[in-house]
Amino acid sequence: MRASPPQIFVAAALLAAAPNLARAQEAPPALRIHDVTVVDGPGGVRPHQDVMLRDGRIESVSPSSGTGAFDGLVVEGAGLWLVPGLVDAHVHVGDTSREEEERTLRWALEGGVTSVRDMAGDARRLAGLKASLVTGEIVGPALYYVALLAGPPFLEDPRLVAATRGYGQGEAPFMIPLDHETDVVRAVAIAKGTGATAVKLYAALDADLVGAATREAHALGLRVWAHSAIFPAKPVEILDAGVDVVSHAPYVIWEAAPATPDFTLRARGDFEHVPADGEDMGRVVAAMVRNGTVLDPTLFVFDRDHDDPVVRRRLEWGAAFTRRAHRAGVTVAAGTDGIGRPLAGELPNVHREMELLVRLAGFTPLDALTAATLGGARAIGVEDRIGSIAAGKDADLVLLAADPTVDVTNTRRIAGVIQGGRRVR
Ligand SMILES: [Zn+2]
């Protein structure tokens, strides 16, 4: 066992259960959004609603009843659409300067993103950001992050070297090498001590290790977020191990090919000859359905011009697989693998991911919005708190000036953002 002692990060573990921003601060004033059209996955489109917010939560959603007495602020919602706060289910926000990270988080929140799932970085930085978000020192999306468990070949990866600066090779408690010599119980306990919501399973693990790590993480109350290809484990083995989420739709193609020992080949599947609608991929979809796995396709990160035919084909293939999984009833979460840059006139890339789901994967605009709200909430494991507009849920909401169900690009028409019942824009 090569990892550092767990006590280094024990204080950070408190963060995993930390409340959202609103509850850590003074309660915002009660708010009534009057006569608004409510849009979410479970409820569809509900016109002429009054939505009452109190103590950071949604108190009630009911048909507009004119003007009753009310002790708080009233926002006129006529001509506006109210949707749940957006969730980017795949970001990496802890890898620049603190100043840049704070700017990005604020910008993302103002762009409608009220929660993010960070899929690996320097957990020292992420824990620091999360602590500042929870106490209200800085503003941004609620942040959920991982500790990484990966096969030893990943120790050579320059991204890992950069994220673990200051530790000896393989000794960072948030990027832990896993092989058959590892004490998995201890490794997962160390991972939990980093304040992570989940372990991320990545690179060069076999089915036995995926299974052992998943069982132990679940036993400690951690979520398990995996890549869809972790050679030599096959995608169906990863799914049947009971991981909660798999990322990157195109990589499931490896179910139809022999495992390669080189995990860096994961992005270069045979997209020319393995059909997304064939039998092998049918087994992958069936495993997702059987296990209730959430799919995080990350179409955005594959959307790039390139001379390389594999790169060109990959997006289309991933979208075709996502379409098939969605039709079979698999929960899809909108993740970008790149939250975006805080530039003037730019919005977070989760808006692009929704557009790609509609344009390439056959989603209706409402289905795409559901992927970017309830789908993300399910991926993180907080669907009891966020992802739809219902009494008792956190008041994380976005007001839109145009109907997102007729055109998904209307999620860009942001008229207001509310997080934890507090207006942030
Ligand atoms: Zn990623």
Short mmCIF file of C-alpha atoms and ligand atoms in Angstrom, two decimals:
data_model
loop_
_atom_site.label_atom_id
_atom_site.label_comp_id
_atom_site.label_asym_id
_atom_site.label_seq_id
_atom_site.Cartn_x
_atom_site.Cartn_y
_atom_site.Cartn_z
CA MET A 1 0.00 0.00 0.00
CA ARG A 2 1.57 3.25 -1.11
CA ALA A 3 -0.96 5.96 -0.28
CA SER A 4 -0.50 8.53 2.49
CA PRO A 5 -2.24 8.24 5.86
CA PRO A 6 -5.94 9.14 5.79
CA GLN A 7 -5.77 11.75 8.57
CA ILE A 8 -4.22 14.27 6.17
CA PHE A 9 -7.61 14.87 4.65
CA VAL A 10 -10.02 13.92 7.39
CA ALA A 11 -11.20 17.51 7.90
CA ALA A 12 -12.08 17.73 4.22
CA ALA A 13 -14.41 14.76 4.60
CA LEU A 14 -16.82 17.07 6.39
CA LEU A 15 -17.36 18.80 3.06
CA ALA A 16 -18.93 15.80 1.41
CA ALA A 17 -22.03 16.26 3.53
CA ALA A 18 -21.89 20.07 3.63
CA PRO A 19 -25.10 21.91 2.86
CA ASN A 20 -25.39 24.15 -0.15
CA LEU A 21 -24.45 27.80 0.06
CA ALA A 22 -27.85 29.06 1.09
CA ARG A 23 -28.11 27.12 4.29
CA ALA A 24 -24.67 28.19 5.46
CA GLN A 25 -25.59 31.87 5.25
CA GLU A 26 -28.34 34.07 6.53
CA ALA A 27 -31.64 33.02 4.96
CA PRO A 28 -32.57 35.01 1.84
CA PRO A 29 -35.94 36.82 1.80
CA ALA A 30 -38.97 34.77 0.86
CA LEU A 31 -39.76 35.07 -2.83
CA ARG A 32 -42.87 34.53 -4.90
CA ILE A 33 -42.46 34.05 -8.64
CA HIS A 34 -45.89 34.97 -9.91
CA ASP A 35 -47.65 33.57 -12.98
CA VAL A 36 -44.65 31.81 -14.50
CA THR A 37 -44.52 28.81 -16.85
CA VAL A 38 -42.77 26.01 -14.96
CA VAL A 39 -40.79 23.54 -17.08
CA ASP A 40 -39.03 20.44 -15.77
CA GLY A 41 -38.54 16.77 -16.59
CA PRO A 42 -41.12 15.18 -14.27
CA GLY A 43 -43.83 17.85 -14.70
CA GLY A 44 -43.37 18.86 -18.33
CA VAL A 45 -44.81 22.29 -19.05
CA ARG A 46 -47.06 23.91 -16.41
CA PRO A 47 -48.26 27.41 -17.36
CA HIS A 48 -49.55 30.06 -14.90
CA GLN A 49 -47.89 28.85 -11.73
CA ASP A 50 -46.92 30.63 -8.52
CA VAL A 51 -43.67 29.32 -7.10
CA MET A 52 -42.94 30.23 -3.48
CA LEU A 53 -39.38 30.12 -2.18
CA ARG A 54 -38.51 30.25 1.50
CA ASP A 55 -35.38 29.47 3.54
CA GLY A 56 -33.51 28.44 0.43
CA ARG A 57 -36.07 25.86 -0.62
CA ILE A 58 -39.10 25.65 -2.86
CA GLU A 59 -42.06 25.95 -0.50
CA SER A 60 -44.86 25.37 -3.01
CA VAL A 61 -45.75 25.24 -6.69
CA SER A 62 -49.40 25.93 -7.44
CA PRO A 63 -51.68 27.49 -10.04
CA SER A 64 -51.56 31.32 -9.91
CA SER A 65 -54.23 32.66 -7.62
CA GLY A 66 -54.08 36.38 -8.26
CA THR A 67 -52.64 38.55 -5.51
CA GLY A 68 -52.77 37.19 -1.96
CA ALA A 69 -51.00 38.74 0.99
CA PHE A 70 -47.33 37.78 1.02
CA ASP A 71 -44.51 38.72 3.35
CA GLY A 72 -41.65 38.55 0.84
CA LEU A 73 -40.54 39.79 -2.54
CA VAL A 74 -42.63 39.18 -5.64
CA VAL A 75 -41.05 38.55 -9.03
CA GLU A 76 -43.40 38.94 -11.99
CA GLY A 77 -43.08 35.73 -13.99
CA ALA A 78 -45.63 36.38 -16.74
CA GLY A 79 -43.93 35.81 -20.10
CA LEU A 80 -41.08 33.90 -18.47
CA TRP A 81 -40.18 30.20 -18.15
CA LEU A 82 -38.81 28.75 -14.91
CA VAL A 83 -36.50 25.74 -15.20
CA PRO A 84 -34.37 23.91 -12.61
CA GLY A 85 -30.79 25.13 -12.21
CA LEU A 86 -28.51 23.45 -14.74
CA VAL A 87 -26.03 20.75 -13.77
CA ASP A 88 -22.86 20.21 -15.78
CA ALA A 89 -22.21 16.56 -15.01
CA HIS A 90 -18.60 16.53 -16.20
CA VAL A 91 -16.17 19.35 -15.49
CA HIS A 92 -12.59 19.86 -14.33
CA VAL A 93 -12.48 23.17 -12.51
CA GLY A 94 -9.57 22.85 -10.09
CA ASP A 95 -6.64 23.05 -12.46
CA THR A 96 -5.88 26.73 -13.04
CA SER A 97 -5.12 29.62 -10.67
CA ARG A 98 -7.44 30.24 -7.75
CA GLU A 99 -8.37 33.62 -9.24
CA GLU A 100 -9.27 32.03 -12.57
CA GLU A 101 -11.21 29.25 -10.85
CA GLU A 102 -13.27 31.76 -8.86
CA ARG A 103 -13.98 33.77 -12.01
CA THR A 104 -15.04 30.62 -13.88
CA LEU A 105 -17.34 29.46 -11.09
CA ARG A 106 -19.10 32.83 -10.80
CA TRP A 107 -19.51 33.03 -14.56
CA ALA A 108 -20.89 29.48 -14.71
CA LEU A 109 -23.48 30.28 -12.05
CA GLU A 110 -24.54 33.44 -13.85
CA GLY A 111 -24.83 31.29 -16.98
CA GLY A 112 -27.42 29.10 -15.27
CA VAL A 113 -25.21 26.31 -13.87
CA THR A 114 -26.07 25.80 -10.20
CA SER A 115 -24.23 22.48 -9.65
CA VAL A 116 -21.24 20.73 -11.18
CA ARG A 117 -19.74 17.27 -10.97
CA ASP A 118 -15.96 17.55 -11.11
CA MET A 119 -14.40 14.43 -12.60
CA ALA A 120 -10.89 14.65 -11.17
CA GLY A 121 -8.31 17.23 -10.32
CA ASP A 122 -6.21 18.31 -7.39
CA ALA A 123 -8.57 17.63 -4.46
CA ARG A 124 -6.61 20.06 -2.27
CA ARG A 125 -7.73 22.85 -4.59
CA LEU A 126 -11.23 21.43 -5.00
CA ALA A 127 -11.72 21.06 -1.24
CA GLY A 128 -10.61 24.67 -0.82
CA LEU A 129 -13.03 25.89 -3.47
CA LYS A 130 -15.85 23.84 -2.00
CA ALA A 131 -15.21 25.19 1.50
CA SER A 132 -15.34 28.76 0.17
CA LEU A 133 -18.53 28.04 -1.78
CA VAL A 134 -20.24 26.42 1.19
CA THR A 135 -19.45 29.35 3.50
CA GLY A 136 -20.49 31.91 0.88
CA GLU A 137 -17.02 33.45 0.64
CA ILE A 138 -17.22 32.97 -3.13
CA VAL A 139 -20.19 32.24 -5.39
CA GLY A 140 -20.53 29.49 -7.95
CA PRO A 141 -22.22 26.19 -8.63
CA ALA A 142 -22.41 23.64 -5.81
CA LEU A 143 -19.29 21.54 -6.33
CA TYR A 144 -19.06 17.76 -6.07
CA TYR A 145 -15.71 16.14 -6.77
CA VAL A 146 -13.94 12.78 -6.87
CA ALA A 147 -10.92 10.95 -5.61
CA LEU A 148 -9.43 8.93 -8.43
CA LEU A 149 -8.63 5.21 -8.26
CA ALA A 150 -6.68 4.06 -11.30
CA GLY A 151 -4.36 1.34 -12.48
CA PRO A 152 -0.63 2.06 -11.99
CA PRO A 153 0.04 2.89 -15.69
CA PHE A 154 -1.82 6.14 -15.05
CA LEU A 155 0.93 7.24 -12.66
CA GLU A 156 2.93 8.29 -15.72
CA ASP A 157 0.17 10.55 -17.05
CA PRO A 158 1.28 14.23 -17.11
CA ARG A 159 -2.18 15.32 -15.85
CA LEU A 160 -1.74 13.19 -12.75
CA VAL A 161 1.78 14.45 -12.20
CA ALA A 162 0.51 18.05 -12.39
CA ALA A 163 -2.44 17.47 -10.05
CA THR A 164 -0.39 15.71 -7.37
CA ARG A 165 2.57 18.09 -7.19
CA GLY A 166 4.17 17.90 -3.75
CA TYR A 167 3.43 14.22 -3.25
CA GLY A 168 5.68 11.34 -4.11
CA GLN A 169 4.58 9.22 -7.06
CA GLY A 170 1.35 7.40 -6.22
CA GLU A 171 1.08 8.93 -2.74
CA ALA A 172 -1.61 11.57 -3.20
CA PRO A 173 -4.74 10.57 -1.25
CA PHE A 174 -6.96 11.76 -4.12
CA MET A 175 -5.21 9.88 -6.96
CA ILE A 176 -4.59 6.40 -5.70
CA PRO A 177 -3.02 3.58 -7.71
CA LEU A 178 -4.98 0.37 -7.52
CA ASP A 179 -3.70 -3.12 -8.36
CA HIS A 180 -3.99 -6.58 -6.90
CA GLU A 181 -1.46 -5.71 -4.16
CA THR A 182 -3.59 -2.80 -2.93
CA ASP A 183 -5.56 -2.87 0.34
CA VAL A 184 -8.82 -1.71 -1.28
CA VAL A 185 -10.56 -1.08 2.05
CA ARG A 186 -7.83 1.29 3.12
CA ALA A 187 -7.56 2.94 -0.31
CA VAL A 188 -11.26 3.77 -0.36
CA ALA A 189 -11.14 5.06 3.23
CA ILE A 190 -8.32 7.40 2.20
CA ALA A 191 -10.35 8.50 -0.83
CA LYS A 192 -13.31 9.31 1.40
CA GLY A 193 -11.09 11.42 3.63
CA THR A 194 -10.54 13.89 0.78
CA GLY A 195 -14.09 15.19 1.00
CA ALA A 196 -14.98 13.57 -2.30
CA THR A 197 -18.57 12.68 -3.15
CA ALA A 198 -17.41 9.72 -5.21
CA VAL A 199 -14.50 7.66 -6.36
CA LYS A 200 -13.71 7.80 -10.05
CA LEU A 201 -12.56 4.51 -11.54
CA TYR A 202 -10.13 5.08 -14.36
CA ALA A 203 -7.47 3.46 -16.49
CA ALA A 204 -6.13 -0.06 -16.34
CA LEU A 205 -8.37 -1.90 -13.88
CA ASP A 206 -9.70 -5.40 -14.36
CA ALA A 207 -13.25 -6.50 -13.54
CA ASP A 208 -12.24 -7.84 -10.09
CA LEU A 209 -10.72 -4.51 -9.05
CA VAL A 210 -13.68 -2.55 -10.44
CA GLY A 211 -16.00 -4.79 -8.44
CA ALA A 212 -13.99 -4.61 -5.20
CA ALA A 213 -13.60 -0.82 -5.35
CA THR A 214 -17.29 -0.33 -6.18
CA ARG A 215 -18.47 -2.51 -3.29
CA GLU A 216 -16.18 -0.80 -0.81
CA ALA A 217 -17.04 2.73 -1.99
CA HIS A 218 -20.76 2.05 -1.74
CA ALA A 219 -20.25 0.57 1.72
CA LEU A 220 -18.70 3.87 2.81
CA GLY A 221 -21.48 5.95 1.23
CA LEU A 222 -19.45 7.12 -1.75
CA ARG A 223 -20.77 7.21 -5.30
CA VAL A 224 -18.84 5.40 -8.04
CA TRP A 225 -18.22 7.29 -11.27
CA ALA A 226 -16.35 5.41 -13.98
CA HIS A 227 -15.03 5.78 -17.46
CA SER A 228 -16.96 3.54 -19.81
CA ALA A 229 -13.67 1.88 -20.87
CA ILE A 230 -11.12 0.91 -18.20
CA PHE A 231 -9.01 -1.76 -19.87
CA PRO A 232 -8.88 -4.66 -19.33
CA ALA A 233 -12.39 -4.55 -17.76
CA LYS A 234 -15.08 -4.61 -20.45
CA PRO A 235 -17.88 -2.03 -20.47
CA VAL A 236 -20.53 -4.60 -19.49
CA GLU A 237 -18.31 -5.81 -16.62
CA ILE A 238 -17.99 -2.21 -15.40
CA LEU A 239 -21.76 -1.76 -15.59
CA ASP A 240 -22.51 -5.07 -13.87
CA ALA A 241 -20.09 -4.13 -11.07
CA GLY A 242 -22.76 -1.59 -10.14
CA VAL A 243 -21.00 1.71 -10.83
CA ASP A 244 -23.45 4.62 -10.68
CA VAL A 245 -22.38 6.59 -13.76
CA VAL A 246 -20.25 5.94 -16.84
CA SER A 247 -18.69 8.75 -18.86
CA HIS A 248 -17.97 9.18 -22.59
CA ALA A 249 -20.48 7.40 -24.84
CA PRO A 250 -18.04 6.47 -27.64
CA TYR A 251 -15.82 4.37 -25.35
CA VAL A 252 -18.49 1.71 -24.83
CA ILE A 253 -17.44 0.54 -28.30
CA TRP A 254 -14.72 -1.52 -26.56
CA GLU A 255 -17.35 -4.08 -25.62
CA ALA A 256 -16.98 -5.24 -29.23
CA ALA A 257 -13.19 -5.39 -29.36
CA PRO A 258 -10.46 -7.28 -27.52
CA ALA A 259 -9.12 -5.41 -24.51
CA THR A 260 -5.88 -3.60 -25.14
CA PRO A 261 -3.37 -3.15 -22.33
CA ASP A 262 -2.82 0.45 -23.42
CA PHE A 263 -5.55 2.57 -21.85
CA THR A 264 -4.54 5.59 -23.90
CA LEU A 265 -6.10 3.87 -26.93
CA ARG A 266 -9.58 4.18 -25.39
CA ALA A 267 -10.52 7.12 -27.58
CA ARG A 268 -9.62 5.31 -30.80
CA GLY A 269 -12.28 2.65 -31.22
CA ASP A 270 -13.32 1.11 -34.52
CA PHE A 271 -16.15 3.56 -35.18
CA GLU A 272 -16.13 2.59 -38.86
CA HIS A 273 -17.03 -1.08 -38.40
CA VAL A 274 -18.82 -1.54 -35.07
CA PRO A 275 -22.40 -0.31 -35.43
CA ALA A 276 -23.93 1.62 -32.50
CA ASP A 277 -27.21 -0.13 -33.29
CA GLY A 278 -25.70 -3.64 -33.42
CA GLU A 279 -25.89 -6.58 -31.03
CA ASP A 280 -22.77 -5.86 -28.97
CA MET A 281 -23.98 -2.38 -28.13
CA GLY A 282 -27.41 -3.84 -27.40
CA ARG A 283 -25.77 -5.79 -24.56
CA VAL A 284 -24.23 -2.55 -23.24
CA VAL A 285 -27.57 -0.75 -23.28
CA ALA A 286 -29.26 -3.72 -21.59
CA ALA A 287 -26.61 -3.65 -18.85
CA MET A 288 -27.25 0.07 -18.29
CA VAL A 289 -30.98 -0.56 -18.00
CA ARG A 290 -30.48 -3.60 -15.73
CA ASN A 291 -28.19 -1.68 -13.36
CA GLY A 292 -29.87 1.73 -13.48
CA THR A 293 -26.59 3.28 -14.64
CA VAL A 294 -26.52 6.94 -15.62
CA LEU A 295 -24.83 7.71 -18.97
CA ASP A 296 -22.72 10.89 -19.22
CA PRO A 297 -22.06 10.97 -23.00
CA THR A 298 -19.95 14.20 -23.12
CA LEU A 299 -20.78 14.83 -26.78
CA PHE A 300 -19.35 18.34 -26.46
CA VAL A 301 -15.79 17.16 -25.92
CA PHE A 302 -15.94 15.03 -29.08
CA ASP A 303 -17.31 17.85 -31.22
CA ARG A 304 -14.23 19.00 -33.05
CA ASP A 305 -13.03 19.37 -36.60
CA HIS A 306 -10.18 17.07 -37.44
CA ASP A 307 -8.42 15.45 -40.38
CA ASP A 308 -8.36 12.17 -38.48
CA PRO A 309 -11.35 10.04 -39.59
CA VAL A 310 -11.57 8.35 -36.17
CA VAL A 311 -12.03 11.72 -34.47
CA ARG A 312 -14.58 12.80 -37.06
CA ARG A 313 -16.61 9.61 -36.76
CA ARG A 314 -16.48 9.41 -32.96
CA LEU A 315 -18.99 12.17 -32.23
CA GLU A 316 -21.61 10.77 -34.59
CA TRP A 317 -21.11 7.27 -33.19
CA GLY A 318 -21.35 8.45 -29.57
CA ALA A 319 -24.52 10.37 -30.41
CA ALA A 320 -26.04 7.30 -32.08
CA PHE A 321 -25.30 5.20 -29.01
CA THR A 322 -26.72 7.92 -26.74
CA ARG A 323 -29.90 8.01 -28.82
CA ARG A 324 -30.28 4.25 -28.44
CA ALA A 325 -29.66 4.31 -24.67
CA HIS A 326 -32.08 7.20 -24.20
CA ARG A 327 -34.80 5.36 -26.13
CA ALA A 328 -34.25 2.30 -23.95
CA GLY A 329 -34.88 4.40 -20.84
CA VAL A 330 -31.32 4.99 -19.63
CA THR A 331 -30.92 8.23 -17.63
CA VAL A 332 -28.65 10.58 -19.55
CA ALA A 333 -26.75 13.38 -17.79
CA ALA A 334 -25.47 16.39 -19.74
CA GLY A 335 -21.74 16.71 -19.09
CA THR A 336 -19.21 18.63 -21.16
CA ASP A 337 -15.74 17.64 -19.93
CA GLY A 338 -15.08 21.37 -20.29
CA ILE A 339 -17.24 23.88 -18.42
CA GLY A 340 -16.17 26.76 -20.68
CA ARG A 341 -14.16 29.94 -20.27
CA PRO A 342 -15.47 33.10 -18.65
CA LEU A 343 -15.35 35.28 -21.71
CA ALA A 344 -17.70 38.11 -22.54
CA GLY A 345 -20.74 36.90 -24.46
CA GLU A 346 -19.98 33.23 -23.77
CA LEU A 347 -22.24 30.89 -21.83
CA PRO A 348 -21.21 27.64 -20.15
CA ASN A 349 -20.79 24.71 -22.52
CA VAL A 350 -23.62 22.71 -20.96
CA HIS A 351 -25.90 24.77 -23.24
CA ARG A 352 -23.91 23.33 -26.17
CA GLU A 353 -24.24 19.80 -24.79
CA MET A 354 -28.02 20.18 -24.72
CA GLU A 355 -27.97 21.41 -28.32
CA LEU A 356 -25.89 18.40 -29.41
CA LEU A 357 -28.27 15.99 -27.66
CA VAL A 358 -31.13 17.51 -29.68
CA ARG A 359 -29.32 17.87 -32.99
CA LEU A 360 -27.43 14.56 -33.06
CA ALA A 361 -29.03 12.20 -30.53
CA GLY A 362 -32.72 12.74 -31.24
CA PHE A 363 -33.63 14.29 -27.88
CA THR A 364 -36.57 16.64 -27.66
CA PRO A 365 -35.61 20.01 -26.19
CA LEU A 366 -37.39 19.01 -22.96
CA ASP A 367 -35.46 15.72 -22.82
CA ALA A 368 -32.20 17.62 -23.27
CA LEU A 369 -33.15 20.04 -20.49
CA THR A 370 -34.01 17.06 -18.30
CA ALA A 371 -30.56 15.59 -18.98
CA ALA A 372 -29.02 18.90 -17.87
CA THR A 373 -31.10 19.04 -14.69
CA LEU A 374 -32.58 15.81 -13.28
CA GLY A 375 -30.06 13.67 -15.19
CA GLY A 376 -27.17 15.56 -13.61
CA ALA A 377 -28.82 15.40 -10.19
CA ARG A 378 -29.09 11.61 -10.53
CA ALA A 379 -25.48 11.35 -11.63
CA ILE A 380 -24.34 13.20 -8.52
CA GLY A 381 -26.81 11.32 -6.31
CA VAL A 382 -28.75 14.38 -5.14
CA GLU A 383 -32.00 14.03 -7.07
CA ASP A 384 -33.93 14.27 -3.80
CA ARG A 385 -32.59 17.85 -3.47
CA ILE A 386 -32.20 19.29 -6.98
CA GLY A 387 -33.07 18.65 -10.64
CA SER A 388 -36.78 19.45 -10.69
CA ILE A 389 -39.21 22.09 -9.44
CA ALA A 390 -41.16 20.66 -6.53
CA ALA A 391 -41.95 21.58 -2.94
CA GLY A 392 -39.09 20.74 -0.59
CA LYS A 393 -36.33 20.88 -3.17
CA ASP A 394 -33.50 23.41 -3.08
CA ALA A 395 -34.48 26.69 -4.74
CA ASP A 396 -31.91 26.40 -7.55
CA LEU A 397 -33.72 27.86 -10.54
CA VAL A 398 -33.25 29.68 -13.84
CA LEU A 399 -35.73 32.13 -15.36
CA LEU A 400 -35.76 32.17 -19.17
CA ALA A 401 -37.15 34.83 -21.50
CA ALA A 402 -38.13 32.26 -24.18
CA ASP A 403 -39.66 28.79 -24.28
CA PRO A 404 -36.95 26.10 -23.96
CA THR A 405 -39.31 23.36 -25.11
CA VAL A 406 -39.75 24.77 -28.63
CA ASP A 407 -36.07 25.53 -29.16
CA VAL A 408 -33.34 24.25 -26.85
CA THR A 409 -31.14 27.26 -27.62
CA ASN A 410 -33.66 29.28 -25.61
CA THR A 411 -31.88 28.06 -22.45
CA ARG A 412 -29.42 30.79 -23.42
CA ARG A 413 -32.07 33.49 -22.94
CA ILE A 414 -31.40 33.81 -19.22
CA ALA A 415 -33.51 36.39 -17.39
CA GLY A 416 -32.45 35.41 -13.87
CA VAL A 417 -30.62 32.81 -11.81
CA ILE A 418 -31.60 31.80 -8.28
CA GLN A 419 -29.44 29.59 -6.10
CA GLY A 420 -30.56 28.45 -2.68
CA GLY A 421 -33.42 30.95 -2.90
CA ARG A 422 -31.05 33.85 -3.47
CA ARG A 423 -31.02 35.84 -6.69
CA VAL A 424 -27.53 35.76 -8.13
CA ARG A 425 -28.33 37.58 -11.34
ZN ZN B 1 -13.09 14.49 -17.87
#
